[in-house]
Amino acid sequence: ELDDNSLELKYQPKANLRMREKISVEALVRWPSAHQHKIDTFLLIELSEEFGLIEQLTMQVVNKVFQDVHQWEQQEEQVIVWINLSAQLLSLEHLPQLLSRALQVWNISATSIGFEITESAFIQNIEHTTELLFQLKNCGFQLAIDDFGTGYSSLAYLRRFPINEIKIDKMFVQGMTTSIQDKQIVQSIIDLGHNFGLNVVAEGVEDEISLAMLEQMECDGIQGYLFAYPMPFEEIIPWHQKNK
């Protein structure tokens, strides 16, 4: 499926609770829906890493996203797309060069693209990861820490890395309506992010009570089924026009 470029991409919007005009989405790779065998996305990523195909998979996703961003820009629509980078991919010395070349091919600005990196990815080779993130930042890309709060050295990451955004892990977000501890963790992460001048997004928001709590906590953005399900490229702009 990697060789014939038939993997599907869906985009899940993020709601910016302060600037509702801005369109920001996360790119999610999916196994082809028409395929007779169904493979979960987590397993697809795991197998790609195990068999040395993660670079091929990621560059397929990158090129498809960049193509879609180019089409949006042709329609005079400004859409920021976030792409997940795996831990294994961060070990590639030539990653910034690959991504810069793709920008030139599709003639888009790096400011339209963000990369989400999980906390676990930082632990493997912290010196190399730091250098790589600064290279990506210098290219003009935005950077986010995904699943924030589940790692061991969150504070150190915020001090050391050139991050624009942190995403609160959905485990805490979905637990905060019934757990005082989870609510305190979410509030602490929001305050911490703001103290560092970062945008803070809550993942896994699925009910109105959680949304109201996050607004009260002054969270910058949300992502989850309450706001929007992942959708194909052609549905993003009509969806945004309808939900302004």
PDB file of C-alpha atoms in Angstrom:
ATOM      1  CA  GLU A   1       0.000   0.000   0.000  1.00  0.00           C
ATOM      2  CA  LEU A   2       2.939   2.312   0.590  1.00  0.00           C
ATOM      3  CA  ASP A   3       4.307   1.622  -2.859  1.00  0.00           C
ATOM      4  CA  ASP A   4       1.076   2.430  -4.685  1.00  0.00           C
ATOM      5  CA  ASN A   5       0.483   5.585  -2.587  1.00  0.00           C
ATOM      6  CA  SER A   6      -3.083   4.562  -1.690  1.00  0.00           C
ATOM      7  CA  LEU A   7      -3.074   5.492   2.001  1.00  0.00           C
ATOM      8  CA  GLU A   8      -5.833   7.942   2.928  1.00  0.00           C
ATOM      9  CA  LEU A   9      -5.510  11.244   4.785  1.00  0.00           C
ATOM     10  CA  LYS A  10      -8.130  12.765   7.050  1.00  0.00           C
ATOM     11  CA  TYR A  11      -7.958  16.159   8.719  1.00  0.00           C
ATOM     12  CA  GLN A  12      -9.292  16.821  12.219  1.00  0.00           C
ATOM     13  CA  PRO A  13      -9.850  20.525  12.952  1.00  0.00           C
ATOM     14  CA  LYS A  14      -8.718  22.206  16.145  1.00  0.00           C
ATOM     15  CA  ALA A  15     -11.046  24.822  17.606  1.00  0.00           C
ATOM     16  CA  ASN A  16      -9.241  27.989  18.578  1.00  0.00           C
ATOM     17  CA  LEU A  17     -11.287  29.315  21.487  1.00  0.00           C
ATOM     18  CA  ARG A  18      -9.930  32.833  21.028  1.00  0.00           C
ATOM     19  CA  MET A  19      -9.525  33.345  17.251  1.00  0.00           C
ATOM     20  CA  ARG A  20     -12.308  31.397  15.592  1.00  0.00           C
ATOM     21  CA  GLU A  21     -11.458  32.581  12.065  1.00  0.00           C
ATOM     22  CA  LYS A  22      -8.193  30.668  12.006  1.00  0.00           C
ATOM     23  CA  ILE A  23      -8.248  27.150  10.489  1.00  0.00           C
ATOM     24  CA  SER A  24      -5.891  24.642  12.086  1.00  0.00           C
ATOM     25  CA  VAL A  25      -6.088  20.894  11.449  1.00  0.00           C
ATOM     26  CA  GLU A  26      -4.164  17.735  12.291  1.00  0.00           C
ATOM     27  CA  ALA A  27      -3.337  15.339   9.452  1.00  0.00           C
ATOM     28  CA  LEU A  28      -4.222  11.726  10.273  1.00  0.00           C
ATOM     29  CA  VAL A  29      -3.096   8.863   8.049  1.00  0.00           C
ATOM     30  CA  ARG A  30      -5.580   6.032   7.516  1.00  0.00           C
ATOM     31  CA  TRP A  31      -5.379   2.591   5.933  1.00  0.00           C
ATOM     32  CA  PRO A  32      -7.446   2.612   2.681  1.00  0.00           C
ATOM     33  CA  SER A  33     -11.132   2.186   3.561  1.00  0.00           C
ATOM     34  CA  ALA A  34     -11.722   0.131   0.399  1.00  0.00           C
ATOM     35  CA  HIS A  35      -9.051  -2.414   1.360  1.00  0.00           C
ATOM     36  CA  GLN A  36     -10.375  -5.863   2.348  1.00  0.00           C
ATOM     37  CA  HIS A  37      -8.226  -5.925   5.512  1.00  0.00           C
ATOM     38  CA  LYS A  38      -8.515  -3.144   8.098  1.00  0.00           C
ATOM     39  CA  ILE A  39      -5.347  -1.998   9.908  1.00  0.00           C
ATOM     40  CA  ASP A  40      -5.469   0.408  12.835  1.00  0.00           C
ATOM     41  CA  THR A  41      -3.386   3.592  12.458  1.00  0.00           C
ATOM     42  CA  PHE A  42      -1.316   2.846  15.572  1.00  0.00           C
ATOM     43  CA  LEU A  43      -0.408  -0.589  14.155  1.00  0.00           C
ATOM     44  CA  LEU A  44       0.359   0.937  10.746  1.00  0.00           C
ATOM     45  CA  ILE A  45       2.879   3.337  12.318  1.00  0.00           C
ATOM     46  CA  GLU A  46       4.353   0.572  14.510  1.00  0.00           C
ATOM     47  CA  LEU A  47       4.825  -1.794  11.542  1.00  0.00           C
ATOM     48  CA  SER A  48       6.297   1.002   9.400  1.00  0.00           C
ATOM     49  CA  GLU A  49       8.891   1.668  12.100  1.00  0.00           C
ATOM     50  CA  GLU A  50       9.621  -2.031  12.621  1.00  0.00           C
ATOM     51  CA  PHE A  51      10.232  -2.681   8.917  1.00  0.00           C
ATOM     52  CA  GLY A  52      12.143   0.525   8.194  1.00  0.00           C
ATOM     53  CA  LEU A  53       9.334   2.142   6.194  1.00  0.00           C
ATOM     54  CA  ILE A  54       8.561   5.112   8.450  1.00  0.00           C
ATOM     55  CA  GLU A  55      10.506   7.583   6.304  1.00  0.00           C
ATOM     56  CA  GLN A  56       8.623   6.429   3.198  1.00  0.00           C
ATOM     57  CA  LEU A  57       5.285   6.612   5.023  1.00  0.00           C
ATOM     58  CA  THR A  58       5.966  10.060   6.475  1.00  0.00           C
ATOM     59  CA  MET A  59       7.137  11.541   3.184  1.00  0.00           C
ATOM     60  CA  GLN A  60       3.972  10.210   1.525  1.00  0.00           C
ATOM     61  CA  VAL A  61       1.950  11.999   4.185  1.00  0.00           C
ATOM     62  CA  VAL A  62       4.102  15.152   3.914  1.00  0.00           C
ATOM     63  CA  ASN A  63       3.779  15.356   0.131  1.00  0.00           C
ATOM     64  CA  LYS A  64       0.019  14.773   0.237  1.00  0.00           C
ATOM     65  CA  VAL A  65      -0.412  17.418   2.969  1.00  0.00           C
ATOM     66  CA  PHE A  66       1.791  19.913   1.101  1.00  0.00           C
ATOM     67  CA  GLN A  67      -0.203  19.284  -2.079  1.00  0.00           C
ATOM     68  CA  ASP A  68      -3.461  19.912  -0.203  1.00  0.00           C
ATOM     69  CA  VAL A  69      -2.061  23.092   1.416  1.00  0.00           C
ATOM     70  CA  HIS A  70      -1.010  24.288  -2.050  1.00  0.00           C
ATOM     71  CA  GLN A  71      -4.590  23.746  -3.275  1.00  0.00           C
ATOM     72  CA  TRP A  72      -6.007  25.607  -0.266  1.00  0.00           C
ATOM     73  CA  GLU A  73      -3.648  28.496  -0.950  1.00  0.00           C
ATOM     74  CA  GLN A  74      -4.800  28.534  -4.572  1.00  0.00           C
ATOM     75  CA  GLN A  75      -8.317  29.044  -3.155  1.00  0.00           C
ATOM     76  CA  GLU A  76      -6.896  31.848  -0.966  1.00  0.00           C
ATOM     77  CA  GLU A  77      -7.595  29.834   2.197  1.00  0.00           C
ATOM     78  CA  GLN A  78      -5.061  29.893   5.023  1.00  0.00           C
ATOM     79  CA  VAL A  79      -4.966  26.456   6.662  1.00  0.00           C
ATOM     80  CA  ILE A  80      -2.290  25.398   9.160  1.00  0.00           C
ATOM     81  CA  VAL A  81      -1.736  21.636   9.048  1.00  0.00           C
ATOM     82  CA  TRP A  82      -0.046  19.680  11.836  1.00  0.00           C
ATOM     83  CA  ILE A  83       1.779  16.439  11.018  1.00  0.00           C
ATOM     84  CA  ASN A  84       2.949  13.838  13.548  1.00  0.00           C
ATOM     85  CA  LEU A  85       6.659  12.991  13.579  1.00  0.00           C
ATOM     86  CA  SER A  86       7.638   9.639  15.069  1.00  0.00           C
ATOM     87  CA  ALA A  87      10.588   9.129  17.411  1.00  0.00           C
ATOM     88  CA  GLN A  88      12.422   7.093  14.784  1.00  0.00           C
ATOM     89  CA  LEU A  89      12.052   9.847  12.202  1.00  0.00           C
ATOM     90  CA  LEU A  90      13.737  12.342  14.511  1.00  0.00           C
ATOM     91  CA  SER A  91      16.927  10.298  14.266  1.00  0.00           C
ATOM     92  CA  LEU A  92      17.292  11.122  10.552  1.00  0.00           C
ATOM     93  CA  GLU A  93      20.079  13.651   9.969  1.00  0.00           C
ATOM     94  CA  HIS A  94      18.634  14.749   6.617  1.00  0.00           C
ATOM     95  CA  LEU A  95      15.028  15.294   7.771  1.00  0.00           C
ATOM     96  CA  PRO A  96      15.137  19.144   7.596  1.00  0.00           C
ATOM     97  CA  GLN A  97      16.566  18.939   4.056  1.00  0.00           C
ATOM     98  CA  LEU A  98      13.844  16.478   2.969  1.00  0.00           C
ATOM     99  CA  LEU A  99      11.105  18.732   4.311  1.00  0.00           C
ATOM    100  CA  SER A 100      12.615  21.911   2.856  1.00  0.00           C
ATOM    101  CA  ARG A 101      12.812  20.261  -0.555  1.00  0.00           C
ATOM    102  CA  ALA A 102       9.149  19.261  -0.332  1.00  0.00           C
ATOM    103  CA  LEU A 103       8.241  22.883   0.473  1.00  0.00           C
ATOM    104  CA  GLN A 104       9.974  24.008  -2.713  1.00  0.00           C
ATOM    105  CA  VAL A 105       8.304  21.300  -4.811  1.00  0.00           C
ATOM    106  CA  TRP A 106       4.802  22.344  -3.714  1.00  0.00           C
ATOM    107  CA  ASN A 107       5.635  26.056  -3.436  1.00  0.00           C
ATOM    108  CA  ILE A 108       4.131  26.589   0.012  1.00  0.00           C
ATOM    109  CA  SER A 109       5.279  28.454   3.109  1.00  0.00           C
ATOM    110  CA  ALA A 110       6.728  26.602   6.097  1.00  0.00           C
ATOM    111  CA  THR A 111       4.490  28.722   8.352  1.00  0.00           C
ATOM    112  CA  SER A 112       1.505  26.704   7.066  1.00  0.00           C
ATOM    113  CA  ILE A 113       2.989  23.512   8.529  1.00  0.00           C
ATOM    114  CA  GLY A 114       3.450  22.348  12.102  1.00  0.00           C
ATOM    115  CA  PHE A 115       4.969  19.158  13.471  1.00  0.00           C
ATOM    116  CA  GLU A 116       3.718  17.338  16.563  1.00  0.00           C
ATOM    117  CA  ILE A 117       6.257  15.304  18.522  1.00  0.00           C
ATOM    118  CA  THR A 118       5.371  13.060  21.471  1.00  0.00           C
ATOM    119  CA  GLU A 119       7.281  13.502  24.710  1.00  0.00           C
ATOM    120  CA  SER A 120       8.672   9.958  24.483  1.00  0.00           C
ATOM    121  CA  ALA A 121      10.482  10.906  21.257  1.00  0.00           C
ATOM    122  CA  PHE A 122      12.679  13.398  23.119  1.00  0.00           C
ATOM    123  CA  ILE A 123      14.188  10.877  25.496  1.00  0.00           C
ATOM    124  CA  GLN A 124      15.992   8.747  22.883  1.00  0.00           C
ATOM    125  CA  ASN A 125      18.758  11.163  21.875  1.00  0.00           C
ATOM    126  CA  ILE A 126      18.172  14.508  23.517  1.00  0.00           C
ATOM    127  CA  GLU A 127      21.196  16.325  22.039  1.00  0.00           C
ATOM    128  CA  HIS A 128      20.378  15.294  18.477  1.00  0.00           C
ATOM    129  CA  THR A 129      16.664  15.986  18.961  1.00  0.00           C
ATOM    130  CA  THR A 130      17.377  19.479  20.278  1.00  0.00           C
ATOM    131  CA  GLU A 131      19.575  20.300  17.296  1.00  0.00           C
ATOM    132  CA  LEU A 132      17.045  18.863  14.844  1.00  0.00           C
ATOM    133  CA  LEU A 133      14.148  20.845  16.345  1.00  0.00           C
ATOM    134  CA  PHE A 134      16.100  24.085  16.059  1.00  0.00           C
ATOM    135  CA  GLN A 135      16.831  23.259  12.413  1.00  0.00           C
ATOM    136  CA  LEU A 136      13.107  22.694  11.761  1.00  0.00           C
ATOM    137  CA  LYS A 137      12.274  25.919  13.610  1.00  0.00           C
ATOM    138  CA  ASN A 138      14.827  27.809  11.519  1.00  0.00           C
ATOM    139  CA  CYS A 139      13.144  26.465   8.375  1.00  0.00           C
ATOM    140  CA  GLY A 140       9.971  28.251   9.557  1.00  0.00           C
ATOM    141  CA  PHE A 141       7.948  25.244  10.751  1.00  0.00           C
ATOM    142  CA  GLN A 142       5.828  25.382  13.916  1.00  0.00           C
ATOM    143  CA  LEU A 143       6.447  22.747  16.603  1.00  0.00           C
ATOM    144  CA  ALA A 144       4.224  21.171  19.255  1.00  0.00           C
ATOM    145  CA  ILE A 145       4.665  18.634  22.041  1.00  0.00           C
ATOM    146  CA  ASP A 146       1.911  16.022  21.726  1.00  0.00           C
ATOM    147  CA  ASP A 147       0.403  14.061  24.663  1.00  0.00           C
ATOM    148  CA  PHE A 148       1.904  16.552  27.102  1.00  0.00           C
ATOM    149  CA  GLY A 149       1.915  15.512  30.734  1.00  0.00           C
ATOM    150  CA  THR A 150       2.614  11.812  30.200  1.00  0.00           C
ATOM    151  CA  GLY A 151       6.424  12.123  30.131  1.00  0.00           C
ATOM    152  CA  TYR A 152       8.948  12.596  32.889  1.00  0.00           C
ATOM    153  CA  SER A 153      10.732  15.841  32.065  1.00  0.00           C
ATOM    154  CA  SER A 154       8.056  18.185  30.740  1.00  0.00           C
ATOM    155  CA  LEU A 155       9.544  21.295  32.339  1.00  0.00           C
ATOM    156  CA  ALA A 156      12.966  20.580  30.884  1.00  0.00           C
ATOM    157  CA  TYR A 157      11.450  20.283  27.394  1.00  0.00           C
ATOM    158  CA  LEU A 158       9.713  23.651  27.647  1.00  0.00           C
ATOM    159  CA  ARG A 159      12.933  25.326  28.727  1.00  0.00           C
ATOM    160  CA  ARG A 160      15.125  23.650  26.149  1.00  0.00           C
ATOM    161  CA  PHE A 161      13.134  23.208  22.943  1.00  0.00           C
ATOM    162  CA  PRO A 162      11.811  25.821  20.458  1.00  0.00           C
ATOM    163  CA  ILE A 163       8.148  24.866  20.936  1.00  0.00           C
ATOM    164  CA  ASN A 164       5.076  26.882  19.831  1.00  0.00           C
ATOM    165  CA  GLU A 165       2.351  24.703  21.302  1.00  0.00           C
ATOM    166  CA  ILE A 166       1.623  21.955  23.806  1.00  0.00           C
ATOM    167  CA  LYS A 167      -1.270  19.498  23.569  1.00  0.00           C
ATOM    168  CA  ILE A 168      -2.670  18.173  26.824  1.00  0.00           C
ATOM    169  CA  ASP A 169      -3.043  14.397  26.744  1.00  0.00           C
ATOM    170  CA  LYS A 170      -6.675  13.310  26.456  1.00  0.00           C
ATOM    171  CA  MET A 171      -6.310  11.011  29.479  1.00  0.00           C
ATOM    172  CA  PHE A 172      -6.286  14.097  31.739  1.00  0.00           C
ATOM    173  CA  VAL A 173      -8.861  16.028  29.703  1.00  0.00           C
ATOM    174  CA  GLN A 174     -11.394  13.191  29.767  1.00  0.00           C
ATOM    175  CA  GLY A 175     -10.755  12.520  33.451  1.00  0.00           C
ATOM    176  CA  MET A 176     -11.098  16.072  34.721  1.00  0.00           C
ATOM    177  CA  THR A 177     -14.924  16.065  34.989  1.00  0.00           C
ATOM    178  CA  THR A 178     -14.747  13.312  37.631  1.00  0.00           C
ATOM    179  CA  SER A 179     -11.229  13.677  39.056  1.00  0.00           C
ATOM    180  CA  ILE A 180     -10.009  16.718  41.001  1.00  0.00           C
ATOM    181  CA  GLN A 181      -6.435  15.567  40.393  1.00  0.00           C
ATOM    182  CA  ASP A 182      -6.909  15.454  36.605  1.00  0.00           C
ATOM    183  CA  LYS A 183      -8.577  18.868  36.671  1.00  0.00           C
ATOM    184  CA  GLN A 184      -5.636  20.277  38.627  1.00  0.00           C
ATOM    185  CA  ILE A 185      -3.176  18.728  36.168  1.00  0.00           C
ATOM    186  CA  VAL A 186      -5.013  20.286  33.208  1.00  0.00           C
ATOM    187  CA  GLN A 187      -5.119  23.720  34.888  1.00  0.00           C
ATOM    188  CA  SER A 188      -1.432  23.439  35.807  1.00  0.00           C
ATOM    189  CA  ILE A 189      -0.440  22.572  32.215  1.00  0.00           C
ATOM    190  CA  ILE A 190      -2.455  25.513  30.848  1.00  0.00           C
ATOM    191  CA  ASP A 191      -0.849  27.914  33.330  1.00  0.00           C
ATOM    192  CA  LEU A 192       2.592  26.435  32.673  1.00  0.00           C
ATOM    193  CA  GLY A 193       2.181  26.779  28.906  1.00  0.00           C
ATOM    194  CA  HIS A 194       1.031  30.377  29.211  1.00  0.00           C
ATOM    195  CA  ASN A 195       3.961  31.200  31.508  1.00  0.00           C
ATOM    196  CA  PHE A 196       6.250  30.048  28.693  1.00  0.00           C
ATOM    197  CA  GLY A 197       4.257  32.008  26.080  1.00  0.00           C
ATOM    198  CA  LEU A 198       2.902  28.855  24.432  1.00  0.00           C
ATOM    199  CA  ASN A 199      -0.422  27.998  22.824  1.00  0.00           C
ATOM    200  CA  VAL A 200      -2.190  25.216  24.777  1.00  0.00           C
ATOM    201  CA  VAL A 201      -4.606  22.760  23.128  1.00  0.00           C
ATOM    202  CA  ALA A 202      -6.681  20.134  24.957  1.00  0.00           C
ATOM    203  CA  GLU A 203      -7.090  16.795  23.179  1.00  0.00           C
ATOM    204  CA  GLY A 204     -10.035  14.407  23.379  1.00  0.00           C
ATOM    205  CA  VAL A 205     -12.790  16.945  24.168  1.00  0.00           C
ATOM    206  CA  GLU A 206     -16.066  15.067  23.775  1.00  0.00           C
ATOM    207  CA  ASP A 207     -18.668  16.830  25.943  1.00  0.00           C
ATOM    208  CA  GLU A 208     -19.981  20.311  26.741  1.00  0.00           C
ATOM    209  CA  ILE A 209     -18.980  20.118  30.423  1.00  0.00           C
ATOM    210  CA  SER A 210     -15.328  19.606  29.469  1.00  0.00           C
ATOM    211  CA  LEU A 211     -15.525  22.477  26.978  1.00  0.00           C
ATOM    212  CA  ALA A 212     -16.994  24.830  29.603  1.00  0.00           C
ATOM    213  CA  MET A 213     -14.277  23.868  32.091  1.00  0.00           C
ATOM    214  CA  LEU A 214     -11.522  24.449  29.525  1.00  0.00           C
ATOM    215  CA  GLU A 215     -12.938  27.840  28.581  1.00  0.00           C
ATOM    216  CA  GLN A 216     -13.024  28.775  32.254  1.00  0.00           C
ATOM    217  CA  MET A 217      -9.399  27.624  32.579  1.00  0.00           C
ATOM    218  CA  GLU A 218      -8.524  29.867  29.584  1.00  0.00           C
ATOM    219  CA  CYS A 219      -7.284  27.012  27.409  1.00  0.00           C
ATOM    220  CA  ASP A 220      -6.414  28.337  23.939  1.00  0.00           C
ATOM    221  CA  GLY A 221      -7.839  25.522  21.839  1.00  0.00           C
ATOM    222  CA  ILE A 222      -9.562  22.167  21.804  1.00  0.00           C
ATOM    223  CA  GLN A 223      -9.565  19.101  19.598  1.00  0.00           C
ATOM    224  CA  GLY A 224     -12.044  16.270  19.801  1.00  0.00           C
ATOM    225  CA  TYR A 225     -15.295  14.749  18.617  1.00  0.00           C
ATOM    226  CA  LEU A 226     -17.412  17.424  20.303  1.00  0.00           C
ATOM    227  CA  PHE A 227     -15.955  19.933  17.864  1.00  0.00           C
ATOM    228  CA  ALA A 228     -15.239  17.884  14.727  1.00  0.00           C
ATOM    229  CA  TYR A 229     -14.512  14.388  13.494  1.00  0.00           C
ATOM    230  CA  PRO A 230     -11.626  13.779  11.063  1.00  0.00           C
ATOM    231  CA  MET A 231     -12.747  14.561   7.503  1.00  0.00           C
ATOM    232  CA  PRO A 232     -11.340  14.444   3.956  1.00  0.00           C
ATOM    233  CA  PHE A 233      -9.594  17.403   2.310  1.00  0.00           C
ATOM    234  CA  GLU A 234     -12.593  18.555   0.280  1.00  0.00           C
ATOM    235  CA  GLU A 235     -14.817  18.913   3.366  1.00  0.00           C
ATOM    236  CA  ILE A 236     -12.546  21.197   5.424  1.00  0.00           C
ATOM    237  CA  ILE A 237     -13.361  24.567   3.833  1.00  0.00           C
ATOM    238  CA  PRO A 238     -17.153  23.989   3.596  1.00  0.00           C
ATOM    239  CA  TRP A 239     -17.099  22.789   7.229  1.00  0.00           C
ATOM    240  CA  HIS A 240     -15.193  25.908   8.289  1.00  0.00           C
ATOM    241  CA  GLN A 241     -17.570  28.240   6.415  1.00  0.00           C
ATOM    242  CA  LYS A 242     -20.504  26.587   8.146  1.00  0.00           C
ATOM    243  CA  ASN A 243     -18.950  26.716  11.634  1.00  0.00           C
ATOM    244  CA  LYS A 244     -17.432  30.222  11.700  1.00  0.00           C
TER     245      LYS A 244
END
